[in-house]
GROMACS .gro file of C-alpha atoms in nm:
model
  131
    1MET     CA    1 -13.144   0.140   4.693
    2GLN     CA    2 -12.795   0.102   4.798
    3ASN     CA    3 -12.612  -0.222   4.767
    4SER     CA    4 -12.478  -0.283   5.146
    5LYS     CA    5 -12.294  -0.576   5.259
    6ARG     CA    6 -12.390  -0.711   5.594
    7LYS     CA    7 -12.123  -0.732   5.864
    8ALA     CA    8 -12.034  -1.062   6.021
    9LYS     CA    9 -12.220  -1.144   6.351
   10CYS     CA   10 -12.057  -1.361   6.617
   11ASP     CA   11 -12.188  -1.529   6.945
   12VAL     CA   12 -11.892  -1.452   7.172
   13PRO     CA   13 -11.859  -1.558   7.523
   14ILE     CA   14 -11.944  -1.253   7.787
   15ILE     CA   15 -11.804  -1.437   8.064
   16ILE     CA   16 -11.503  -1.670   8.061
   17ASP     CA   17 -11.291  -1.835   8.334
   18ASN     CA   18 -11.131  -1.571   8.554
   19GLY     CA   19 -11.264  -1.294   8.303
   20ARG     CA   20 -11.516  -1.129   8.118
   21LEU     CA   21 -11.599  -0.939   7.765
   22PHE     CA   22 -11.467  -0.574   7.861
   23ARG     CA   23 -11.564  -0.393   7.519
   24THR     CA   24 -11.714  -0.430   7.183
   25ARG     CA   25 -11.578  -0.221   6.903
   26GLU     CA   26 -11.767  -0.225   6.538
   27ASN     CA   27 -11.597  -0.189   6.223
   28ASP     CA   28 -11.257  -0.183   6.366
   29TYR     CA   29 -10.918  -0.220   6.168
   30ILE     CA   30 -10.770  -0.573   6.174
   31ASP     CA   31 -10.401  -0.591   6.085
   32SER     CA   32 -10.308  -0.807   5.779
   33ARG     CA   33 -10.077  -0.996   5.980
   34GLU     CA   34 -10.374  -1.108   6.217
   35LEU     CA   35 -10.644  -1.123   5.924
   36CYS     CA   36 -10.764  -1.461   5.849
   37GLU     CA   37 -10.751  -1.573   5.487
   38GLY     CA   38 -11.041  -1.424   5.295
   39CYS     CA   39 -11.149  -1.213   5.591
   40GLU     CA   40 -11.226  -0.835   5.546
   41ASP     CA   41 -11.002  -0.591   5.710
   42ARG     CA   42 -11.261  -0.417   5.914
   43ALA     CA   43 -11.469  -0.635   6.160
   44THR     CA   44 -11.627  -0.632   6.527
   45THR     CA   45 -11.344  -0.697   6.792
   46TYR     CA   46 -11.388  -0.796   7.140
   47ARG     CA   47 -11.153  -0.695   7.432
   48TYR     CA   48 -11.157  -0.935   7.720
   49LYS     CA   49 -11.020  -0.828   8.083
   50CYS     CA   50 -10.916  -1.084   8.323
   51ASP     CA   51 -10.969  -1.054   8.703
   52GLU     CA   52 -10.705  -0.950   8.915
   53GLY     CA   53 -10.401  -1.190   8.941
   54PHE     CA   54 -10.459  -1.332   8.598
   55ARG     CA   55 -10.359  -1.234   8.249
   56LEU     CA   56 -10.482  -1.300   7.890
   57ASN     CA   57 -10.335  -1.591   7.724
   58ASN     CA   58 -10.364  -1.503   7.343
   59ASN     CA   59 -10.067  -1.484   7.087
   60ILE     CA   60  -9.840  -1.171   7.124
   61THR     CA   61  -9.633  -1.018   6.880
   62MET     CA   62  -9.300  -0.809   6.978
   63GLU     CA   63  -9.188  -0.508   6.754
   64TYR     CA   64  -8.887  -0.294   6.809
   65ASP     CA   65  -8.908   0.080   6.753
   66GLN     CA   66  -8.569   0.185   6.636
   67TRP     CA   67  -8.659   0.559   6.717
   68GLU     CA   68  -8.759   0.513   7.076
   69ASN     CA   69  -8.514   0.228   7.109
   70LYS     CA   70  -8.765  -0.011   7.279
   71THR     CA   71  -8.953  -0.307   7.217
   72THR     CA   72  -9.333  -0.285   7.241
   73CYS     CA   73  -9.565  -0.611   7.290
   74HIS     CA   74  -9.901  -0.635   7.106
   75GLY     CA   75 -10.171  -0.883   7.192
   76GLN     CA   76 -10.373  -1.062   6.936
   77LYS     CA   77 -10.720  -0.882   6.845
   78PHE     CA   78 -11.036  -1.115   6.869
   79TYR     CA   79 -11.272  -1.029   6.608
   80CYS     CA   80 -11.555  -1.190   6.429
   81LYS     CA   81 -11.426  -1.362   6.095
   82SER     CA   82 -11.651  -1.264   5.803
   83THR     CA   83 -11.559  -1.599   5.649
   84ASP     CA   84 -11.760  -1.819   5.905
   85ASN     CA   85 -11.908  -1.581   6.148
   86ARG     CA   86 -11.699  -1.724   6.447
   87ILE     CA   87 -11.452  -1.542   6.658
   88ASN     CA   88 -11.104  -1.586   6.542
   89GLY     CA   89 -10.987  -1.731   6.886
   90THR     CA   90 -11.048  -1.854   7.221
   91PRO     CA   91 -10.992  -1.569   7.510
   92LYS     CA   92 -10.873  -1.747   7.816
   93CYS     CA   93 -10.734  -1.601   8.150
   94MET     CA   94 -10.430  -1.791   8.308
   95LYS     CA   95 -10.272  -1.721   8.649
   96ASP     CA   96 -10.025  -1.445   8.605
   97THR     CA   97  -9.686  -1.600   8.728
   98CYS     CA   98  -9.440  -1.296   8.623
   99ASP     CA   99  -9.187  -1.259   8.873
  100TYR     CA  100  -9.003  -0.910   8.840
  101LYS     CA  101  -8.635  -0.950   8.974
  102ASN     CA  102  -8.481  -0.693   9.179
  103ILE     CA  103  -8.150  -0.595   9.047
  104GLU     CA  104  -7.820  -0.488   9.224
  105ASN     CA  105  -7.768  -0.128   9.264
  106GLY     CA  106  -8.113  -0.057   9.089
  107TYR     CA  107  -8.482  -0.079   9.142
  108ILE     CA  108  -8.824  -0.098   8.941
  109THR     CA  109  -8.973   0.216   8.845
  110LYS     CA  110  -9.285   0.058   8.669
  111ILE     CA  111  -9.472  -0.242   8.605
  112HIS     CA  112  -9.658  -0.307   8.311
  113ALA     CA  113  -9.917  -0.566   8.378
  114GLU     CA  114 -10.276  -0.474   8.223
  115ARG     CA  115 -10.554  -0.710   8.304
  116ASP     CA  116 -10.675  -0.687   7.914
  117SER     CA  117 -10.322  -0.786   7.781
  118PRO     CA  118 -10.122  -1.101   7.771
  119CYS     CA  119  -9.790  -0.852   7.791
  120ARG     CA  120  -9.578  -0.807   8.084
  121SER     CA  121  -9.270  -0.596   8.141
  122ALA     CA  122  -9.090  -0.384   8.385
  123GLU     CA  123  -8.906  -0.047   8.391
  124TYR     CA  124  -8.593  -0.034   8.593
  125ARG     CA  125  -8.384   0.246   8.679
  126CYS     CA  126  -8.001   0.259   8.838
  127ASN     CA  127  -7.927   0.395   9.206
  128PRO     CA  128  -7.759   0.744   9.187
  129GLY     CA  129  -7.389   0.680   9.065
  130TYR     CA  130  -7.460   0.373   8.874
  131GLU     CA  131  -7.528   0.313   8.516
   0.00000   0.00000   0.00000
């Protein structure tokens, strides 16, 4: 008989104010920077999606990629902690109040505002003849 370890099981909210559970993934990798003390680096993770006009209010980290010369935003993963069988945070959806400013001699090419992420950003481009 193999000696197998039971994975942590959590009771998590399916419906949250202005959002819901979107996806569950078994045996997902948790980055050591997000991992609770004593928790295993493989866990069940939970992705939540907010209703239109709302965004997640979870912790974010910003990382600068020198090769692509851009900053990337990552939202906190919600996962089942192996130490106490509880989810590591409380998913909340808040009103999205981001305001993307117009710029002189330029325009917005893309707005990044996914409903399953707390991160918000916009890409701009200059009008012809401007840098």
